[in-house]
CSV table of C-alpha atoms and ligand atoms in Angstrom, one decimal:
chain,number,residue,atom,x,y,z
A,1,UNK,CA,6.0,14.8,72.5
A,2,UNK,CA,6.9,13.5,75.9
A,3,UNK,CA,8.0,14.8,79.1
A,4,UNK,CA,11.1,13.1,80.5
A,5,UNK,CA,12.7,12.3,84.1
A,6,UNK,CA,15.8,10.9,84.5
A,7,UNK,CA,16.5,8.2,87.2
A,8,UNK,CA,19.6,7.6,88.8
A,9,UNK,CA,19.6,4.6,91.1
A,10,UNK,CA,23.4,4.5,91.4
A,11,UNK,CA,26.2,5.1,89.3
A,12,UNK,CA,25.8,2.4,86.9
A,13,UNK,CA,22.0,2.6,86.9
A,14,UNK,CA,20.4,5.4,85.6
A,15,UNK,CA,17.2,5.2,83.0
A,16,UNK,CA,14.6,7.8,81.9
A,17,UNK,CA,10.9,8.1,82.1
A,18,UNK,CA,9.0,9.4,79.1
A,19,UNK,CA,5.7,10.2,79.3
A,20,UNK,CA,3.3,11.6,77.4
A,21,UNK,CA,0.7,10.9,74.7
A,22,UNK,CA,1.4,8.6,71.7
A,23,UNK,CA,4.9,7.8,72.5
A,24,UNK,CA,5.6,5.4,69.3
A,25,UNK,CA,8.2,7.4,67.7
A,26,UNK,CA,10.0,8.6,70.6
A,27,UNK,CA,10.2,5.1,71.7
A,28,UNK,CA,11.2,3.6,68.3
A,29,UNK,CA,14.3,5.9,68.3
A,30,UNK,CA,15.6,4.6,71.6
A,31,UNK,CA,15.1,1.1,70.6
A,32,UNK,CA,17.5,2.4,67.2
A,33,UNK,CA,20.0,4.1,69.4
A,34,UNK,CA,19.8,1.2,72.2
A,35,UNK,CA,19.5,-1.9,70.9
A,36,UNK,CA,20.6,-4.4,67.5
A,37,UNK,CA,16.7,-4.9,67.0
A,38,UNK,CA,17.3,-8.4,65.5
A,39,UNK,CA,15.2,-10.1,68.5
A,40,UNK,CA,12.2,-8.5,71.0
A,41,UNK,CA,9.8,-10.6,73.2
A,42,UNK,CA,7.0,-8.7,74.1
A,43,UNK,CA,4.8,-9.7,77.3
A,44,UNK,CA,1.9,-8.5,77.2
A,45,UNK,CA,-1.8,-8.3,79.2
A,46,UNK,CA,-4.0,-10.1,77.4
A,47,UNK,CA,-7.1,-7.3,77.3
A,48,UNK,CA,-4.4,-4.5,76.2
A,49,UNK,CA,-3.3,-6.9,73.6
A,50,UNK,CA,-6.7,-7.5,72.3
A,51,UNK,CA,-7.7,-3.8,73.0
A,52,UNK,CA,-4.3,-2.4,71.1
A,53,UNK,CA,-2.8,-4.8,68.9
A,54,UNK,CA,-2.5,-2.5,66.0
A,55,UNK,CA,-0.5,-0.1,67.8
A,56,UNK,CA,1.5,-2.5,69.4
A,57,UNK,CA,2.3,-3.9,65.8
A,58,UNK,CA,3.6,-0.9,64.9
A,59,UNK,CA,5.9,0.0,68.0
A,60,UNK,CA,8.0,-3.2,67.4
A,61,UNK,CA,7.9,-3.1,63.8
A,62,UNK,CA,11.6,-2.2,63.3
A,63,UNK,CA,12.7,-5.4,65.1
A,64,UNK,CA,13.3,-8.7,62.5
A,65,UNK,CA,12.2,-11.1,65.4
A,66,UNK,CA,9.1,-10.0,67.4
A,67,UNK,CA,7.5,-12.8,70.1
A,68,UNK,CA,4.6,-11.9,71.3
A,69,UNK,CA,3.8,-13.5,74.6
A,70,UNK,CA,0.6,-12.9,76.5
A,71,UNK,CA,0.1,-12.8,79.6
A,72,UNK,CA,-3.3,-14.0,81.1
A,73,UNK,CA,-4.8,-10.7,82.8
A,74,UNK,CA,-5.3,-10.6,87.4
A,75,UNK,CA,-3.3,-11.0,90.0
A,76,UNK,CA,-3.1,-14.9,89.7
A,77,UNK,CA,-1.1,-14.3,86.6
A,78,UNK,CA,2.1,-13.4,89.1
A,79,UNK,CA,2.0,-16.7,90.0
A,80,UNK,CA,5.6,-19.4,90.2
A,81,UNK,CA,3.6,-21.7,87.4
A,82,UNK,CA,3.5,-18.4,85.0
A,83,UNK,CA,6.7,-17.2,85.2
A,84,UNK,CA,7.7,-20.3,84.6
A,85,UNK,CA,5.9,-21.1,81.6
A,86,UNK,CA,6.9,-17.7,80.3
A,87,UNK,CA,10.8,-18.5,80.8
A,88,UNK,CA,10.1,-21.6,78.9
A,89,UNK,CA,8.6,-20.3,75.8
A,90,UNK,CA,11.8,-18.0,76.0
A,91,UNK,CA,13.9,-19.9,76.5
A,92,UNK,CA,12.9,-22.6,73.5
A,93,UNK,CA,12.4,-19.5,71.3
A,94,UNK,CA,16.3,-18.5,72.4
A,95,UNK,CA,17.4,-15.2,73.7
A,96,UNK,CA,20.4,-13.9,74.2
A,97,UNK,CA,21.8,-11.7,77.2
A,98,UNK,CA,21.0,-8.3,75.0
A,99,UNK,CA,18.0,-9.5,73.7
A,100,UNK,CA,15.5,-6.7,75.1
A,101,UNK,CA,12.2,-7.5,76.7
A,102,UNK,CA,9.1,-5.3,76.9
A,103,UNK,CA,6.4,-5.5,78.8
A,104,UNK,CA,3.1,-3.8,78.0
A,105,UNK,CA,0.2,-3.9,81.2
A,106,UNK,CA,-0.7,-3.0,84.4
A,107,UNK,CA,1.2,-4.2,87.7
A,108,UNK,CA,0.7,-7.3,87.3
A,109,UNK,CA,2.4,-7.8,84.0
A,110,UNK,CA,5.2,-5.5,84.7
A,111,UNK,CA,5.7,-7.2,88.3
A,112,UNK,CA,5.6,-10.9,86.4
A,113,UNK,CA,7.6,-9.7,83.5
A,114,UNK,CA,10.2,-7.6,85.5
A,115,UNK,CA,11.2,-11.1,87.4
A,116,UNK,CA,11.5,-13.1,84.1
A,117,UNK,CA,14.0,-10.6,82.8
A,118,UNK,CA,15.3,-10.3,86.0
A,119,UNK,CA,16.2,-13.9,86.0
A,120,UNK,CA,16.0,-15.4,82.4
A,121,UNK,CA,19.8,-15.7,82.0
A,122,UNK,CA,20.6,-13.6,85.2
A,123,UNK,CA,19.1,-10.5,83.6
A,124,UNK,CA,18.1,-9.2,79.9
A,125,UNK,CA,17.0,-5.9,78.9
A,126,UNK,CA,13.5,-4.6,80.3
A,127,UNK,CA,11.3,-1.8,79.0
A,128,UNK,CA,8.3,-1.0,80.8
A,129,UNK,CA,5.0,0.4,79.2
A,130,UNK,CA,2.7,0.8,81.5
A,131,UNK,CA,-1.0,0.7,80.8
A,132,UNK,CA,-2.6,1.4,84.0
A,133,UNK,CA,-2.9,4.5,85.7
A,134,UNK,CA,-1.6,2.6,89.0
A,135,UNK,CA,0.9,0.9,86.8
A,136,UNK,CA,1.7,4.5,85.4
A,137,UNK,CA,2.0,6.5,89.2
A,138,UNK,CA,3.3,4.1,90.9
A,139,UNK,CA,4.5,0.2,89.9
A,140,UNK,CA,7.0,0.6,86.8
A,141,UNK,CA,8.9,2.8,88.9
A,142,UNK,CA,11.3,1.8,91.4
A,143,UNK,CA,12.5,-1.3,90.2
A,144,UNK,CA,10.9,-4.3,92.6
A,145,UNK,CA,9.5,-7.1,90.5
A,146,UNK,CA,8.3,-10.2,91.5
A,147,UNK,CA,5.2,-12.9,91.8
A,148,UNK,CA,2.7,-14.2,95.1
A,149,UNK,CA,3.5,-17.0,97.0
A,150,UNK,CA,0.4,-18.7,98.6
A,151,UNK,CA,1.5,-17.9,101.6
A,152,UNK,CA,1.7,-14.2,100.8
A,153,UNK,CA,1.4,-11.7,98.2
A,154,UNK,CA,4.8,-10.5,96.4
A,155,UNK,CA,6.9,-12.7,98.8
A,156,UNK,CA,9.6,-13.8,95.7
A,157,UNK,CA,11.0,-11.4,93.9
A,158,UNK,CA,14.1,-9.3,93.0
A,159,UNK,CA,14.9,-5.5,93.0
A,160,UNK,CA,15.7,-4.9,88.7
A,161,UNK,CA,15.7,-1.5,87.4
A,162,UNK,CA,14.3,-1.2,83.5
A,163,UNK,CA,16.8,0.3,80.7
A,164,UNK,CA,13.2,3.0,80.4
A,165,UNK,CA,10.0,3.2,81.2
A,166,UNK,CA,7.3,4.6,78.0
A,167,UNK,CA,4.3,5.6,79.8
A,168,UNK,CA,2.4,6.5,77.1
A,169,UNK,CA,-1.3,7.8,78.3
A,170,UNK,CA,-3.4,7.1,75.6
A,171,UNK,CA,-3.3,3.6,76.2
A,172,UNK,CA,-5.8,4.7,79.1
A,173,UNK,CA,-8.4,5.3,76.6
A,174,UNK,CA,-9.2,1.7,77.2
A,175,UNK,CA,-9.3,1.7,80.9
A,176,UNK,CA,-12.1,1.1,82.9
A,177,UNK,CA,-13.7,3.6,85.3
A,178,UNK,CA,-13.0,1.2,88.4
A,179,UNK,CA,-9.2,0.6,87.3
A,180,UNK,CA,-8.7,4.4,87.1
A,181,UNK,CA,-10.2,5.3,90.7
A,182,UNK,CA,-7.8,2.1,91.6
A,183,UNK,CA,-4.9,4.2,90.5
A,184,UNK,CA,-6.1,7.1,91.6
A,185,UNK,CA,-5.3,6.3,95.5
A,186,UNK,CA,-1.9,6.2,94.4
A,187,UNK,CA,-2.2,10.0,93.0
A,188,UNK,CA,-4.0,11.4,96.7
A,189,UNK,CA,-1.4,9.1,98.3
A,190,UNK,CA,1.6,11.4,96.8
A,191,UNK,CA,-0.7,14.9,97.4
A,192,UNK,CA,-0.6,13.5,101.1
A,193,UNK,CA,3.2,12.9,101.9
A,194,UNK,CA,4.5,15.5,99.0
A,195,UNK,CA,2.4,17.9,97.2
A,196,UNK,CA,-0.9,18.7,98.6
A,197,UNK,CA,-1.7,20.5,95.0
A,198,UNK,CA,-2.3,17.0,93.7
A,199,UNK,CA,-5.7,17.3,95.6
A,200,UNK,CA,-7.0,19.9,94.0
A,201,UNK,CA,-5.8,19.0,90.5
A,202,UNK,CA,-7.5,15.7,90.9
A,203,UNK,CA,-10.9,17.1,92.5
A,204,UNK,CA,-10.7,19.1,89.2
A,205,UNK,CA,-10.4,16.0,86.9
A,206,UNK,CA,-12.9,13.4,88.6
A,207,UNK,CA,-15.9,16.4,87.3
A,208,UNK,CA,-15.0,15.4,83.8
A,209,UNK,CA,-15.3,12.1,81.9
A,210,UNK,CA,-12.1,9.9,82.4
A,211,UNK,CA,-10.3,10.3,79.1
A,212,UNK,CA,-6.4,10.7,78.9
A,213,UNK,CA,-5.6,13.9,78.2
A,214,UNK,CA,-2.5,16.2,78.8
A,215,UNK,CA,-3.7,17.5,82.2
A,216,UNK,CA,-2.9,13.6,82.9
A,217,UNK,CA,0.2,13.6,81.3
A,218,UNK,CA,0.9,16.4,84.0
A,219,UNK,CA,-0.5,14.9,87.2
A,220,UNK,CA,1.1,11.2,85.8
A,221,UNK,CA,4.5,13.3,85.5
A,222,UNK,CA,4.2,14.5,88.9
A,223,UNK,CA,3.3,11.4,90.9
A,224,UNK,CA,6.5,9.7,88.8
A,225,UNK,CA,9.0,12.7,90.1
A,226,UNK,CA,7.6,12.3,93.5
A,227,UNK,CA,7.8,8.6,93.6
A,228,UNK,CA,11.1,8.7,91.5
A,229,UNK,CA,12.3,10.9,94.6
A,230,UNK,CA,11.5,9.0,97.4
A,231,UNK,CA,13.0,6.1,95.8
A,232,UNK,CA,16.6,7.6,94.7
A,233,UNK,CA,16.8,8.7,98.0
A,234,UNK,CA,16.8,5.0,98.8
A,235,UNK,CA,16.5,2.3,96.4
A,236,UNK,CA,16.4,-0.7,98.7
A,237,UNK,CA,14.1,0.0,100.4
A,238,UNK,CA,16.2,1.0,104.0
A,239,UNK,CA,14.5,4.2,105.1
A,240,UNK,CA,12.4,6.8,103.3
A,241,UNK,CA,11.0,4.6,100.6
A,242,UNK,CA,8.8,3.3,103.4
A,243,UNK,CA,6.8,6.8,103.3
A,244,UNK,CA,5.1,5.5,99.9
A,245,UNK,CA,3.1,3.2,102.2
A,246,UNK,CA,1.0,5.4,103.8
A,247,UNK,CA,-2.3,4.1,103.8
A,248,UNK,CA,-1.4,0.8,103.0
A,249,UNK,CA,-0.2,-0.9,107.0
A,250,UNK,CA,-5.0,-0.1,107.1
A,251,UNK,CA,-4.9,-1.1,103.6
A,252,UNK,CA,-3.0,-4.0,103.4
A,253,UNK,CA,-4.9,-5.9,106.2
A,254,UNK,CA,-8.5,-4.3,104.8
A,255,UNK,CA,-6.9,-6.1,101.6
A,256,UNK,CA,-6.3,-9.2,103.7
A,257,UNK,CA,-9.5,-9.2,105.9
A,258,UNK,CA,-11.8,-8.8,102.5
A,259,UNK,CA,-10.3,-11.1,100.6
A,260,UNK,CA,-7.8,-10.5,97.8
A,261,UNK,CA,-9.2,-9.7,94.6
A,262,UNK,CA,-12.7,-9.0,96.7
A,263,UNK,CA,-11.6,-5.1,96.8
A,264,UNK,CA,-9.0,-3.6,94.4
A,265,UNK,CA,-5.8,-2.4,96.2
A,266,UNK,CA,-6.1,1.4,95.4
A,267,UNK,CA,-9.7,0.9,97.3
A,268,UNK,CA,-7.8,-0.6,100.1
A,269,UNK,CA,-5.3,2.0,100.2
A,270,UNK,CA,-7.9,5.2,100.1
A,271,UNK,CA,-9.3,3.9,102.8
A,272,UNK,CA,-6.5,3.2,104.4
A,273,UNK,CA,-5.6,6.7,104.2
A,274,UNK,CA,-8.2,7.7,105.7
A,275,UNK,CA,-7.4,5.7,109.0
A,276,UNK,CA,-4.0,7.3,108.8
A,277,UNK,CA,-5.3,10.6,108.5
A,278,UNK,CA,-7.1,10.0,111.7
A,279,UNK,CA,-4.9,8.5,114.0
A,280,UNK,CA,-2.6,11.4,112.9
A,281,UNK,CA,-5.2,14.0,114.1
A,282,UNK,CA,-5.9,12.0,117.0
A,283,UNK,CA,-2.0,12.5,117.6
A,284,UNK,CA,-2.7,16.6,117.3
A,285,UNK,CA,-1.1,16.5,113.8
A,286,UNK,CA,-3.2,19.4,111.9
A,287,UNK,CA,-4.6,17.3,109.0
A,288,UNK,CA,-8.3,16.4,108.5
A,289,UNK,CA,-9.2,13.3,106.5
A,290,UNK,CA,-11.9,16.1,105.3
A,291,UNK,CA,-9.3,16.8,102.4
A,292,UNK,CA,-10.3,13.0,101.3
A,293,UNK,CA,-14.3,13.9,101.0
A,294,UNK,CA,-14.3,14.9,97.7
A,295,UNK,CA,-13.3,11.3,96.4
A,296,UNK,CA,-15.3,9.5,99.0
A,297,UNK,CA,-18.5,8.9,96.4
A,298,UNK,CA,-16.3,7.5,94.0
A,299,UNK,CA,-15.2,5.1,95.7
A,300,UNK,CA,-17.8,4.3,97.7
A,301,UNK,CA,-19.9,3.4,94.3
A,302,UNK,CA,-17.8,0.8,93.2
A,303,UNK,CA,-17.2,-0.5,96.4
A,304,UNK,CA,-19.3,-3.4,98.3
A,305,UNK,CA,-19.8,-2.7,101.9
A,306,UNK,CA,-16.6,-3.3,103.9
A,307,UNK,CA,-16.1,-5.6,107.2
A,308,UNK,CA,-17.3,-4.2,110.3
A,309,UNK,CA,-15.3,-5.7,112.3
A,310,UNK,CA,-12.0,-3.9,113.6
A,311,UNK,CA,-10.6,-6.9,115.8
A,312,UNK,CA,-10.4,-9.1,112.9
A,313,UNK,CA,-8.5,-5.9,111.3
A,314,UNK,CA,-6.3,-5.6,114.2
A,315,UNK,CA,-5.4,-9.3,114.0
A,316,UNK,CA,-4.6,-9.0,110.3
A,317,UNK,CA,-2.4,-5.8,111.1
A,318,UNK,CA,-0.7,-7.7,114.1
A,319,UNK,CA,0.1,-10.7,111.5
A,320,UNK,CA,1.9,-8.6,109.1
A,321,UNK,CA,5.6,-10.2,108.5
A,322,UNK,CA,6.9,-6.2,109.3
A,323,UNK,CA,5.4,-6.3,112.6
A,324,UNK,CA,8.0,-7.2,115.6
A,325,UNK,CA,7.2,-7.7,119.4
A,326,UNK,CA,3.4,-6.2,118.5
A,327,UNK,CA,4.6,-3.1,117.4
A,328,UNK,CA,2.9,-1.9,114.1
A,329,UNK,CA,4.6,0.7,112.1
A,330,UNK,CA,2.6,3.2,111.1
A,331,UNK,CA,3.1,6.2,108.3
A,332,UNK,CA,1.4,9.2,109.7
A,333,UNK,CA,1.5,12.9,108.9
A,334,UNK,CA,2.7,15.7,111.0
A,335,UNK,CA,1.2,18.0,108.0
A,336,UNK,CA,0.2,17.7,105.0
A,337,UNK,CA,3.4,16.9,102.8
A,338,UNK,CA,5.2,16.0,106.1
A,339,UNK,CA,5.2,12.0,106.8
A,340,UNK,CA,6.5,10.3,109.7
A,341,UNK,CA,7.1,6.7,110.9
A,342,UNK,CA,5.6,5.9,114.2
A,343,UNK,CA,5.5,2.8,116.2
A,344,UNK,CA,2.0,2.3,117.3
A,345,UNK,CA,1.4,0.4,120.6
A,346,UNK,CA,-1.4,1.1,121.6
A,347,UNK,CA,-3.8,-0.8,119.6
A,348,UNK,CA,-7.0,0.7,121.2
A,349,UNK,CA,-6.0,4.2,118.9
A,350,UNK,CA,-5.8,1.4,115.9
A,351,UNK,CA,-9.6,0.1,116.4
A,352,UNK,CA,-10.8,3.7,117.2
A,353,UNK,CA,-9.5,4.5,114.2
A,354,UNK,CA,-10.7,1.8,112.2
A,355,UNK,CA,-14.5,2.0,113.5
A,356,UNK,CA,-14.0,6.2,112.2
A,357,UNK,CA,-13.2,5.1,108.8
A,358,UNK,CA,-15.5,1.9,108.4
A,359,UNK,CA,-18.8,4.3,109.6
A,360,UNK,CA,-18.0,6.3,106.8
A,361,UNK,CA,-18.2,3.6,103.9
A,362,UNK,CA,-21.3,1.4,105.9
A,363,UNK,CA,-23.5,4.7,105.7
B,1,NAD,P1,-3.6,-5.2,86.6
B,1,NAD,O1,-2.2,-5.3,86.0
B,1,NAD,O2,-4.2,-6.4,87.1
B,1,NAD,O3,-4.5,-4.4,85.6
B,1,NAD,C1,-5.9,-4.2,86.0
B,1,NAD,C2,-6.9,-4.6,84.9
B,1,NAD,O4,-6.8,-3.6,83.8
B,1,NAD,C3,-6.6,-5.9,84.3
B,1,NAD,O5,-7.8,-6.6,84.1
B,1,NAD,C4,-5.9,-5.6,82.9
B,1,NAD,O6,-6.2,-6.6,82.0
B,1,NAD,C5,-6.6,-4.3,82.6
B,1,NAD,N1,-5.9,-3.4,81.7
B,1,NAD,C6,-4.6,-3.0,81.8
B,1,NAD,N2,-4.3,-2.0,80.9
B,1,NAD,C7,-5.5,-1.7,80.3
B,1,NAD,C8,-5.9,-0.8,79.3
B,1,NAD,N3,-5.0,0.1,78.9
B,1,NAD,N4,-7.2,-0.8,78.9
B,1,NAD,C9,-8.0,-1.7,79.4
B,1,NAD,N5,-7.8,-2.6,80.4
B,1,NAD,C10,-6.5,-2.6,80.8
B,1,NAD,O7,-3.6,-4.2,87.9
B,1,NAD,P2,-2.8,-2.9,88.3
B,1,NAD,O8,-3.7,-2.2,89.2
B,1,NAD,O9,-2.2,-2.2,87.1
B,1,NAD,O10,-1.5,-3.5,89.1
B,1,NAD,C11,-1.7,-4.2,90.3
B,1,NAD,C12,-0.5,-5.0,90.6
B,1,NAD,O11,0.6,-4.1,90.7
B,1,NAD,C13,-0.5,-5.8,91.9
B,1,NAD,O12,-0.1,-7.1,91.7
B,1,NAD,C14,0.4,-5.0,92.8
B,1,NAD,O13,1.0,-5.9,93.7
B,1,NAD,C15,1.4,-4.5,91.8
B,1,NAD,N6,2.2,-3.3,92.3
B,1,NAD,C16,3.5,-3.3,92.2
B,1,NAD,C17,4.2,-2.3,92.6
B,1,NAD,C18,5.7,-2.3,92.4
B,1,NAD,O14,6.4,-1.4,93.0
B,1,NAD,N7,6.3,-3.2,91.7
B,1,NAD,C19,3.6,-1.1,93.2
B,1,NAD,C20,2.2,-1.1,93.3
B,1,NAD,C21,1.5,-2.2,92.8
B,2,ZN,ZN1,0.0,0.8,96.8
């Protein structure tokens, strides 16, 4: 059984999201109706592909050809020397322009992999199935791919929408407790600028053990259609889309400041959020980062003490490529479910804001 919503990109670009639990036969009849199934390179993590071989087996086992290519597992896996080794092995093995590729992991592999199909021959076939919650909510939607640069993270890249996306929860059966509350972020992210219900839903779910189950499949579904939304109403990235980045102008320069790989991005983003939140009630905007104490603990557990210091934030936010004559652009709410951009001059608000948030995870 799987829940379904359809994307439509443009005209010529439309593609559906399934999601639900054990997906193998609904996704074994679109690769019949879809695709010749003489030929399928698979990349895949290298954890999910020790963790779920079996059942990775049997998705592809209709296909005459299966390659199996793995992909070495963190964020220095979406590098230029692995996408290039990657479109090497294909390459040598031989593909042809309908030659589908699918690519089973988190953000990382489906980032990596949807810029070698984007490229390998000026664009084969992608599926995603995304393994990750974050992967799930938030990065096998909406079509950007791409690898790091050393001078910056995702700076090479291409927009290419998938032929479908198969998230398929049980592979979260696997995950670990830190990787979920990574994901997570994304979920209170779209409770913030969309559906405010999402806050209740997942105060409900972080009192019982982390196991996939269909109350997932429903709040998985729901941060898809929201981010599905956002991004039909602009694909490139022009306008709205920017709205998914609340959070992240703190978190990306927490991210920075920290050290990548120090602190998981979903970390950076909640608290992130929480700086938003603030500056937004410190603008009059009715909304109290109090709606972001219940998750606070978690995160806080798994977290090591953050940086202190807000001028070295500051800097970090000042250096972002996006920011132009010193102006940072900021997502904050006017409500809940209400998001806004606003150009933030004033950096004194920005460091008040900052030394809120950073008292709360140093005590
Ligand atoms: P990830 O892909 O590194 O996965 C996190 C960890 O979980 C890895 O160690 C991986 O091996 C492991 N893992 C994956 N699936 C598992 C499973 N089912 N069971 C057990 N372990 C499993 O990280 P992520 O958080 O999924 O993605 C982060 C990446 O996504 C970043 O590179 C980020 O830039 C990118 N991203 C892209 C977009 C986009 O729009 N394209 C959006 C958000 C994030
Ligand atoms: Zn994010």
């Amino acid at each position: 059984m799987s829940n379904i919503i359809d994307v439509h990109i443009s005209l010529d670009q439309q593609y559906q999201i399934a999601i639900g639990e054990q997906l193998a036969q609904s996704f074994k009849a679109y690769c019949e109706a879809r695709y010749n199934r003489n030929k399928i390179f698979v990349l895949i993590d290298e954890n999910v592909n020790r963790l779920h071989n079996n059942k990775v087996a049997k998705l592809v086992s209709d296909f005459k050809d299966v390659h199996l290519i793995e992909i070495p597992e963190g964020e220095s896996s979406k590098s230029a020397r692995e996408w290039n080794n990657i479109t090497n092995k294909i390459l040598e093995i031989g593909i042809e322009r309908s030659t589908p590729l699918l690519a089973i992991g988190g953000g990382v592999t489906g980032d990596l992999a949807g810029f070698v199909a984007a490229t390998v021959l000026r664009g084969v076939p992608l599926i995603h199935m995304p393994t990750t919650l974050l992967a799930m909510v938030d990065s096998s939607i909406g079509g950007k791919t791409g690898i790091n640069h050393t001078t910056g993270k995702n700076l090479i890249g291409s927009f290419y929408q998938p032929d479908a996306v198969f998230s398929d929860i049980t592979f979260l059966e696997t995950l670990e407790q830190k990787e979920w509350i990574t994901g997570m972020a994304e979920i209170l992210k779209y409770a913030a600028i969309r559906n405010s219900e999402l806050f209740e839903v997942m105060e409900e779910l972080i009192h019982q053990p982390l196991t996939p189950k269909q109350r997932w499949v429903e709040v998985v579904e729901e941060s898809a259609r929201i981010k599905v939304d956002i991004v039909q109403e602009d694909a490139l990235e022009a306008g709205n889309r920017a709205y998914l980045n609340f959070g992240h102008t703190f978190g990306h320069a927490l991210e920075k400041v920290s050290g990548y790989g120090e602190i998981t991005h979903g970390e950076a983003v909640f608290v992130g959020m929480i700086a938003a939140c603030h500056f937004s009630q410190e603008l009059g905007h009715p909304v109290s980062d109090a709606r972001f104490a219940p998750f606070l603990s978690l995160y806080k557990k798994q977290m090591s003490p953050l940086t202190t210091d807000t001028e070295e934030l500051l800097e970090a936010m000042k250096s972002d490529k996006k920011v132009k004559d010193n102006t940072i652009r900021l997502v904050l709410l006017n409500e809940w479910g209400s998001p806004y951009l606003y150009s933030c001059e004033d950096h004194s608000m920005l460091q008040k804001s900052w030394s809120y948030t950073l008292d709360k995870f140093n005590t």
